[in-house]
Coordinates of C-alpha atoms in Angstrom, one line a residue:
M22 CA 1.7 -6.5 -25.3
R23 CA -2.0 -5.9 -25.7
D24 CA -2.8 -9.2 -24.0
E25 CA -0.8 -8.0 -21.0
W26 CA -2.8 -4.8 -20.7
D27 CA -6.1 -6.8 -21.2
H28 CA -5.0 -9.0 -18.4
A29 CA -4.3 -6.0 -16.1
H30 CA -7.9 -4.6 -16.6
T31 CA -11.2 -5.7 -15.2
D32 CA -14.7 -5.1 -16.4
Y33 CA -17.1 -6.0 -13.6
T34 CA -20.1 -5.9 -16.0
M35 CA -18.6 -8.9 -17.9
P36 CA -17.8 -12.4 -16.8
A37 CA -14.2 -13.0 -15.6
Q38 CA -11.9 -13.8 -18.5
R39 CA -8.4 -14.0 -17.2
Q40 CA -6.3 -17.1 -17.7
I41 CA -5.0 -18.3 -14.3
P42 CA -2.6 -20.9 -13.0
A43 CA -3.8 -24.5 -12.7
S44 CA -4.9 -26.2 -9.5
L45 CA -6.4 -23.2 -7.8
A46 CA -9.2 -24.2 -5.4
E47 CA -11.4 -21.4 -6.7
S48 CA -11.5 -19.7 -10.0
E49 CA -11.7 -16.0 -10.6
S50 CA -15.4 -16.5 -11.5
D51 CA -16.0 -18.4 -8.2
W52 CA -14.6 -15.5 -6.3
R53 CA -16.5 -12.9 -8.3
Q54 CA -19.8 -14.7 -7.7
H55 CA -19.0 -15.0 -4.0
L56 CA -18.1 -11.3 -3.6
E57 CA -21.1 -10.1 -5.5
T58 CA -23.8 -12.4 -4.1
S59 CA -22.6 -13.4 -0.6
T60 CA -21.5 -10.1 0.9
P61 CA -23.8 -7.2 2.1
N62 CA -22.3 -4.7 -0.3
G63 CA -21.3 -7.0 -3.2
W64 CA -24.1 -5.7 -5.4
L65 CA -22.1 -2.4 -5.7
I66 CA -19.3 -4.2 -7.6
R67 CA -21.5 -4.3 -10.7
N68 CA -24.1 -1.6 -9.9
N69 CA -22.3 1.4 -8.5
A70 CA -22.7 5.0 -9.4
M71 CA -19.3 5.4 -11.0
T72 CA -19.8 2.5 -13.4
E73 CA -23.3 3.8 -14.3
A74 CA -21.8 7.2 -15.0
L75 CA -19.2 5.7 -17.3
V76 CA -21.6 3.7 -19.4
S77 CA -24.1 6.5 -19.7
G78 CA -21.9 8.4 -22.1
K79 CA -23.0 11.7 -20.4
P80 CA -20.6 14.4 -19.1
M81 CA -18.7 13.3 -16.1
Y82 CA -17.6 15.6 -13.2
L83 CA -14.5 14.7 -11.3
L84 CA -12.7 16.2 -8.2
H85 CA -9.0 16.7 -8.1
T86 CA -7.1 18.4 -5.3
T87 CA -3.8 20.3 -5.9
R88 CA -1.2 22.2 -3.9
N89 CA 0.0 23.8 -7.1
I90 CA -2.8 25.8 -8.5
D91 CA -0.6 28.8 -9.2
A92 CA 1.9 26.7 -11.2
I93 CA -1.0 25.3 -13.2
R94 CA -2.3 28.8 -14.0
T95 CA 1.2 30.1 -14.9
S96 CA 2.2 27.1 -17.0
Q97 CA -1.3 26.5 -18.4
Q98 CA -0.4 22.8 -18.3
L99 CA -1.6 19.8 -16.4
H100 CA 0.8 17.0 -15.7
V101 CA -0.2 13.5 -14.5
S102 CA 1.1 11.1 -11.9
T103 CA 2.2 7.5 -11.9
G104 CA 0.9 5.1 -9.2
C105 CA -2.2 2.9 -9.3
L106 CA -3.5 4.8 -12.4
I107 CA -0.1 4.5 -14.3
G108 CA -0.3 7.9 -16.0
A109 CA -3.6 9.7 -15.2
L110 CA -4.7 12.7 -13.2
Y111 CA -5.9 11.2 -9.9
C112 CA -9.5 12.2 -9.2
S113 CA -12.7 11.0 -7.5
P114 CA -16.3 11.2 -8.9
L115 CA -18.7 14.1 -8.4
A116 CA -22.4 13.5 -8.6
S117 CA -24.4 16.3 -10.4
Q118 CA -27.4 17.2 -8.2
R119 CA -29.7 20.1 -8.1
E120 CA -27.9 21.5 -5.0
G121 CA -24.5 21.3 -6.7
L122 CA -21.8 18.7 -7.2
R123 CA -21.7 16.1 -4.4
P124 CA -18.3 14.5 -3.8
H125 CA -17.9 10.8 -3.7
N126 CA -17.0 9.7 -0.1
L127 CA -13.4 9.3 -1.2
G128 CA -13.4 12.9 -2.4
A129 CA -15.1 14.1 0.8
F130 CA -12.3 12.4 2.7
L131 CA -9.6 14.2 0.7
L132 CA -11.3 17.5 1.1
R133 CA -11.5 17.0 4.9
T134 CA -8.0 15.7 5.4
K135 CA -6.1 18.0 2.9
P136 CA -7.2 21.5 3.8
S137 CA -4.1 23.1 2.4
T138 CA -5.0 22.0 -1.2
T139 CA -7.2 23.7 -3.8
P140 CA -10.1 21.6 -5.1
M141 CA -10.6 21.6 -8.8
I142 CA -13.7 20.4 -10.8
F143 CA -13.1 18.7 -14.2
E144 CA -15.8 18.2 -16.7
V145 CA -15.1 15.4 -19.1
I146 CA -17.5 15.1 -22.1
P147 CA -16.8 11.7 -23.8
D148 CA -17.5 10.9 -27.4
A149 CA -19.5 7.8 -26.5
P150 CA -20.3 5.5 -23.5
I151 CA -17.1 4.6 -21.8
R152 CA -16.1 1.0 -21.4
P153 CA -16.0 0.3 -17.6
K154 CA -12.6 -1.4 -17.7
G155 CA -10.5 -0.5 -14.7
V156 CA -6.8 -1.1 -14.4
D157 CA -5.8 -3.4 -11.5
Y158 CA -2.3 -2.5 -10.5
L159 CA -1.8 -5.8 -8.7
H160 CA -1.7 -7.4 -12.2
L161 CA 0.9 -5.1 -13.7
G162 CA 3.9 -7.2 -12.7
P163 CA 4.6 -8.7 -16.2
I164 CA 4.5 -5.2 -17.7
H165 CA 6.9 -3.9 -15.1
L166 CA 9.3 -6.8 -15.8
R167 CA 9.1 -6.4 -19.6
T168 CA 9.7 -2.7 -19.3
Y169 CA 12.8 -3.2 -17.1
Q170 CA 14.2 -5.9 -19.5
H171 CA 13.7 -3.6 -22.5
Y172 CA 15.5 -0.7 -20.9
Q173 CA 18.0 -2.7 -18.8
S174 CA 20.8 -1.3 -20.8
F175 CA 20.1 2.1 -19.2
L176 CA 21.6 0.7 -16.0
S177 CA 25.2 -0.1 -15.4
P178 CA 26.3 -3.7 -14.8
A179 CA 26.9 -2.8 -11.2
E180 CA 23.3 -1.4 -10.8
N181 CA 21.8 -4.5 -12.5
D182 CA 23.8 -6.7 -10.1
E183 CA 22.6 -4.7 -7.2
L184 CA 19.0 -5.2 -8.2
D185 CA 19.6 -8.9 -8.7
R186 CA 21.2 -9.2 -5.2
A187 CA 18.4 -7.3 -3.6
M188 CA 15.7 -9.4 -5.2
L189 CA 17.4 -12.7 -4.5
A190 CA 17.8 -11.7 -0.8
G191 CA 14.1 -10.8 -0.6
L192 CA 13.0 -13.9 -2.3
R193 CA 15.1 -16.1 0.0
A194 CA 13.5 -14.5 3.0
A195 CA 9.9 -14.7 1.7
A196 CA 10.0 -17.9 -0.3
P197 CA 8.7 -20.1 2.5
F198 CA 5.6 -17.9 2.9
L199 CA 5.1 -17.7 -0.8
D200 CA 5.0 -21.5 -1.0
V201 CA 2.6 -21.6 1.9
A202 CA 0.4 -19.1 0.0
L203 CA 0.4 -21.3 -3.1
R204 CA -0.5 -24.4 -1.3
N205 CA -3.4 -22.6 0.4
A206 CA -4.5 -21.3 -3.0
A207 CA -4.6 -24.9 -4.1
G208 CA -6.7 -26.0 -1.2
R209 CA -4.5 -26.6 1.8
A210 CA -5.6 -24.8 5.0
T211 CA -2.9 -23.3 7.1
P212 CA -4.3 -22.0 10.5
A213 CA -5.2 -18.4 9.9
P214 CA -3.2 -16.9 12.9
E215 CA -0.1 -18.8 11.7
F216 CA -0.7 -17.7 8.1
I217 CA -1.1 -14.0 9.0
D218 CA 2.1 -14.0 11.2
Q219 CA 4.1 -15.6 8.3
L220 CA 2.7 -13.0 5.9
A221 CA 3.6 -10.1 8.2
A222 CA 7.2 -11.4 8.5
A223 CA 7.5 -11.7 4.7
V224 CA 6.2 -8.2 3.7
P225 CA 9.4 -6.3 4.5
A226 CA 11.3 -8.8 2.3
V227 CA 8.8 -8.6 -0.6
P228 CA 6.9 -5.3 -0.1
F229 CA 4.4 -6.2 -2.9
L230 CA 2.8 -8.6 -0.3
G231 CA 2.0 -5.5 1.8
Y232 CA -0.1 -4.1 -1.1
L233 CA -1.9 -7.4 -1.4
Y234 CA -2.5 -7.6 2.3
F235 CA -4.0 -4.1 2.4
E236 CA -6.1 -4.5 -0.7
V237 CA -7.6 -7.7 0.6
L238 CA -8.5 -6.2 3.9
S239 CA -9.9 -3.1 2.2
E240 CA -12.1 -5.4 0.1
Y241 CA -13.2 -7.3 3.2
L242 CA -14.2 -4.2 5.0
M243 CA -15.9 -2.4 2.1
L244 CA -17.9 -5.5 1.0
H245 CA -18.9 -6.7 4.5
S246 CA -19.4 -3.5 6.5
A247 CA -22.9 -3.0 7.9
T248 CA -22.5 0.4 9.7
P249 CA -25.0 3.2 9.2
E250 CA -22.2 5.2 7.4
T251 CA -21.6 2.4 5.0
K252 CA -25.3 1.9 4.3
T253 CA -25.6 5.7 3.6
Y254 CA -22.8 5.5 1.0
A255 CA -24.3 2.4 -0.5
Q256 CA -27.6 4.1 -1.0
A257 CA -25.6 6.6 -3.1
G258 CA -24.0 3.8 -5.1
E259 CA -20.6 4.0 -3.4
L260 CA -18.3 1.6 -1.5
N261 CA -17.1 3.1 1.8
N262 CA -13.5 4.3 1.3
W263 CA -13.2 5.7 4.8
L264 CA -12.8 2.2 6.1
C265 CA -9.6 1.7 4.1
K266 CA -8.2 5.0 5.2
R267 CA -8.9 4.3 8.9
L268 CA -7.3 0.9 8.5
A269 CA -4.1 2.3 6.9
F270 CA -3.7 5.2 9.3
A271 CA -4.3 3.0 12.4
A272 CA -1.9 0.3 11.2
V273 CA 1.1 2.5 10.4
E274 CA 2.2 5.6 12.3
G275 CA 2.7 8.5 9.8
M276 CA 0.8 6.8 7.0
D277 CA -1.3 10.0 6.6
Q278 CA 2.0 11.8 5.6
L279 CA 3.5 9.0 3.5
F280 CA 1.1 6.4 2.1
D281 CA 3.6 3.6 1.7
L282 CA 1.9 0.1 1.9
A283 CA 5.4 -1.5 2.1
L284 CA 5.0 -0.6 5.8
F285 CA 1.7 -2.4 6.1
Y286 CA 2.3 -5.8 7.9
P287 CA 0.3 -6.2 11.1
R288 CA 0.7 -9.6 12.8
H289 CA -2.4 -11.6 13.7
H290 CA -3.1 -10.1 17.1
R291 CA -2.7 -6.6 15.8
L292 CA -4.9 -7.4 12.8
V293 CA -7.7 -8.4 15.1
Q294 CA -7.3 -5.2 17.1
L295 CA -7.3 -3.1 14.0
I296 CA -10.6 -4.5 12.7
E297 CA -12.2 -4.4 16.1
G298 CA -11.3 -0.7 16.2
I299 CA -13.1 -0.1 12.9
E300 CA -16.1 -2.5 13.0
P301 CA -16.0 -5.0 15.8
A302 CA -18.5 -7.4 14.2
L303 CA -16.0 -8.0 11.3
A304 CA -13.0 -8.9 13.5
P305 CA -13.7 -12.7 13.9
G306 CA -13.7 -13.4 10.2
A307 CA -10.9 -11.1 9.0
A308 CA -7.9 -13.5 9.4
E309 CA -9.6 -16.4 7.6
Y310 CA -10.7 -14.1 4.8
V311 CA -7.2 -12.9 4.3
R312 CA -5.8 -16.4 4.2
L313 CA -8.3 -17.5 1.5
R314 CA -8.4 -14.4 -0.6
L315 CA -4.7 -13.4 -0.4
S316 CA -3.6 -16.9 -1.2
H317 CA -5.8 -16.9 -4.3
L318 CA -4.6 -13.4 -5.4
C319 CA -1.0 -14.2 -4.7
A320 CA -1.1 -17.2 -7.1
R321 CA -3.0 -15.2 -9.7
T322 CA -0.8 -12.1 -9.6
T323 CA 2.6 -13.7 -9.3
L324 CA 2.6 -16.9 -11.4
H325 CA 2.4 -17.2 -15.1
P326 CA -0.9 -18.8 -16.2
S327 CA 1.1 -21.8 -17.5
Q328 CA 2.2 -22.8 -14.0
D329 CA 0.5 -25.1 -11.5
A330 CA 0.0 -23.6 -8.1
A331 CA 0.0 -27.0 -6.4
S332 CA 3.4 -28.0 -7.6
F333 CA 5.4 -24.8 -8.2
A334 CA 7.9 -23.8 -5.5
F335 CA 9.7 -20.5 -4.9
Q336 CA 12.2 -22.1 -2.5
G337 CA 15.3 -23.2 -4.5
A338 CA 14.3 -21.5 -7.7
D339 CA 16.9 -19.2 -9.4
L340 CA 16.1 -15.7 -10.7
G341 CA 16.1 -16.8 -14.4
T342 CA 13.5 -19.5 -13.7
L343 CA 11.3 -17.1 -11.7
Q344 CA 11.4 -14.5 -14.4
K345 CA 9.6 -17.0 -16.7
A346 CA 7.5 -18.8 -14.1
A347 CA 6.6 -15.9 -11.8
P348 CA 6.9 -12.8 -14.0
G349 CA 4.2 -11.0 -12.0
L350 CA 6.2 -11.3 -8.7
I351 CA 9.6 -10.5 -10.2
G352 CA 8.1 -7.5 -12.1
Q353 CA 6.6 -6.1 -8.9
M354 CA 9.8 -6.6 -7.1
V355 CA 12.0 -5.0 -9.7
F356 CA 9.6 -2.1 -9.9
R357 CA 10.1 -1.4 -6.2
E358 CA 13.8 -2.1 -5.9
I359 CA 14.8 0.0 -8.9
R360 CA 13.4 3.1 -7.0
Y361 CA 16.2 2.9 -4.5
L362 CA 19.1 3.1 -7.0
P363 CA 20.9 6.5 -6.5
R364 CA 20.5 7.3 -10.2
Y365 CA 16.8 6.4 -10.4
P366 CA 15.5 10.0 -10.1
Q367 CA 17.2 10.7 -13.4
L368 CA 16.0 7.4 -15.0
Y369 CA 12.4 7.6 -13.7
H370 CA 10.9 9.1 -16.8
C371 CA 12.6 6.5 -19.0
F372 CA 10.9 3.5 -17.3
E373 CA 7.6 5.1 -16.3
K374 CA 6.9 7.0 -19.5
A375 CA 7.3 3.8 -21.4
K376 CA 4.5 2.2 -19.4
A377 CA 2.4 5.3 -19.6
L378 CA 2.6 5.5 -23.4
E379 CA 1.4 1.9 -23.6
A380 CA -1.4 2.6 -21.2
W381 CA -2.5 5.7 -23.1
D382 CA -2.5 3.8 -26.3
Y383 CA -4.6 1.0 -24.8
W384 CA -7.1 3.4 -23.3
N385 CA -7.5 5.3 -26.5
R386 CA -8.1 2.2 -28.5
E387 CA -10.6 0.9 -25.9
G388 CA -12.4 4.2 -25.7
I389 CA -11.4 5.1 -22.1
P390 CA -10.9 8.8 -21.4
T391 CA -11.3 8.2 -17.6
P392 CA -9.5 5.1 -16.4
F393 CA -10.2 3.9 -12.8
N394 CA -8.6 1.7 -10.2
G395 CA -10.1 -1.7 -11.0
I396 CA -9.2 -3.7 -7.9
L397 CA -12.8 -2.6 -7.0
P398 CA -14.8 0.3 -8.4
K399 CA -14.2 2.2 -5.2
G400 CA -14.0 5.8 -6.6
E401 CA -10.4 6.2 -7.6
I402 CA -10.7 7.5 -11.2
G403 CA -8.4 9.5 -13.4
I404 CA -8.2 11.5 -16.6
N405 CA -6.3 10.1 -19.6
P406 CA -4.2 13.1 -20.7
V407 CA -4.0 12.2 -24.4
Y408 CA -7.5 11.0 -25.2
P409 CA -8.3 12.6 -28.5
R410 CA -12.1 12.4 -28.5
A411 CA -13.2 14.0 -25.3
A412 CA -13.6 17.6 -24.3
V413 CA -12.3 18.6 -20.9
R414 CA -12.8 21.8 -18.9
A415 CA -11.5 22.7 -15.5
W416 CA -12.5 25.2 -12.7
T417 CA -11.4 25.9 -9.2
A418 CA -14.2 24.9 -6.8
E419 CA -16.0 26.5 -3.9
M420 CA -17.7 24.4 -1.2
D421 CA -20.9 25.4 0.4
D422 CA -22.0 24.8 4.0
K423 CA -23.7 21.5 3.0
G424 CA -20.6 20.0 1.4
Y425 CA -21.5 20.6 -2.3
L426 CA -19.0 21.9 -4.7
H427 CA -19.6 24.7 -7.3
P428 CA -17.4 25.9 -10.2
D429 CA -15.7 29.1 -9.3
E430 CA -12.9 30.3 -11.7
E431 CA -12.3 28.5 -14.9
V432 CA -8.7 27.4 -15.3
T433 CA -7.1 27.5 -18.7
A434 CA -4.7 24.6 -18.9
D435 CA -4.1 21.8 -21.3
F436 CA -3.2 18.2 -20.5
T437 CA 0.3 17.2 -21.6
P438 CA 1.8 13.7 -21.9
H439 CA 4.2 14.5 -19.1
L440 CA 4.6 12.7 -15.9
A441 CA 5.0 14.8 -12.7
S442 CA 8.3 14.6 -10.9
W443 CA 8.6 11.7 -8.5
W444 CA 10.4 10.8 -5.4
A445 CA 10.9 7.6 -3.4
P446 CA 10.1 7.2 0.2
P447 CA 13.3 6.9 2.2
R448 CA 14.5 3.3 2.8
Q449 CA 15.7 4.3 6.3
R450 CA 12.0 4.4 7.5
E451 CA 11.4 0.8 6.3
M452 CA 14.6 -0.3 8.1
A453 CA 13.6 1.4 11.3
K454 CA 10.2 -0.3 11.3
A455 CA 11.5 -3.8 10.6
T456 CA 13.0 -4.6 14.0
D457 CA 11.1 -7.8 14.9
D458 CA 12.6 -10.1 12.3
S459 CA 16.4 -10.5 12.0
R460 CA 16.1 -12.0 8.5
V461 CA 14.2 -9.0 7.3
E462 CA 16.7 -6.6 8.8
T463 CA 19.5 -8.3 7.0
V464 CA 17.7 -8.0 3.7
L465 CA 16.8 -4.4 4.2
E466 CA 20.2 -3.3 5.4
A467 CA 21.7 -4.7 2.1
R468 CA 19.6 -2.2 0.1
P469 CA 20.7 1.4 -0.6
S470 CA 18.8 4.3 0.8
L471 CA 17.6 7.4 -0.9
P472 CA 17.4 10.8 0.7
N473 CA 13.8 12.1 1.2
Q474 CA 13.8 14.5 -1.7
R475 CA 10.4 15.7 -2.6
S476 CA 10.2 17.2 -6.0
P477 CA 7.6 19.8 -6.8
T478 CA 4.6 18.5 -8.8
N479 CA 2.5 20.4 -11.2
G480 CA -1.1 20.1 -9.9
V481 CA -1.0 16.4 -9.1
L482 CA -2.3 14.6 -6.1
A483 CA -0.2 11.4 -6.4
C484 CA -2.0 8.1 -6.0
P485 CA -0.7 5.9 -3.2
P486 CA 2.5 4.2 -4.5
S487 CA 1.7 1.0 -6.4
P488 CA 3.9 -2.1 -6.7

């Protein structure tokens, strides 16, 4: 179990240490070196302001936005959300300067686009320098699968059968592309436009691929951007998160209301248009970067390290075989499919609390009161609610006319090991979007839908849903 959590975390101040499948054309170390040394902003992977703040051992200041400040005051409790940070209060860094607390560009984006929320300032005083190990949700598949298998008895036989059917239908539809991705990871070169179109067709069948697609493009934009805006953020030690938001909102109508990357699957011509609209100079290289990088990450995140990417095939494999050979993919799929069972709102805490407890235990043993999203150190950071060796204070915040935040009213509230209520995005929306591929429509129509029932949360800005 601890090995799985180690595998799901990345420390960019240390050499790459993950075991990976055989026959990959590039190792994780090869990619790390390329990203750090051959991209304009790659130096920020290792030498960014957030990592420096973590390892300093000094008090950290974090921004959180909430729609439920009155509920927090009344209950005097803070609940945490699931998502890319598993079970942490979703925040972004604040830099302490003479003028006040300056939001990270991610926080500035949240403040600008969520005017109906109340900003809060959290001061976290750690007991020691914090290990800069970030959790990479793309590598959580084996943990998702193990948790499901452990609590599988909570589902009825009919519900388990329903999950199996949905996953098999998705795998049948996406297997040809998954095999293409593995062959590309092992060195074969599919023409990039063809690869992107096959990827786009496969995402609705295996939504995890939409998350990979988005994260790879976000990485490409953040590391390669050369705009004045990006350079300004780089001078402050920050990767430019605004690029990712613009990408998501331009690609999917309504993404600003429901951040669901299962809906992110632009075809090649649309991909080029999207990148041209954000930073035209980056458009020519985007598709080939996705082909190379997504293929590598697909192999690393889906296959067990004992497998050989050059010889393994998803086509024709049964579910039992795939659970052993590709636990990362099956775990990501079951994590998504189980959300759409009618009874899942009642079972949500059983499955998600189990993972949160393991994560909290891992973070406590590793000395991590403030876990962060470790796909890249891009400013998504949280507060571990059960870390026993750090002092935490909270205030509501006031913003001055220069954009700096200042503590206003101190908020008396304790963190509790309780996950905020959760809801699933409605399946009907995915079905309505998937109109250009009859195979995908068939897969999605076989899945149940869940009414759009938003449950109130206690002071939590939920992280974008993770696979």
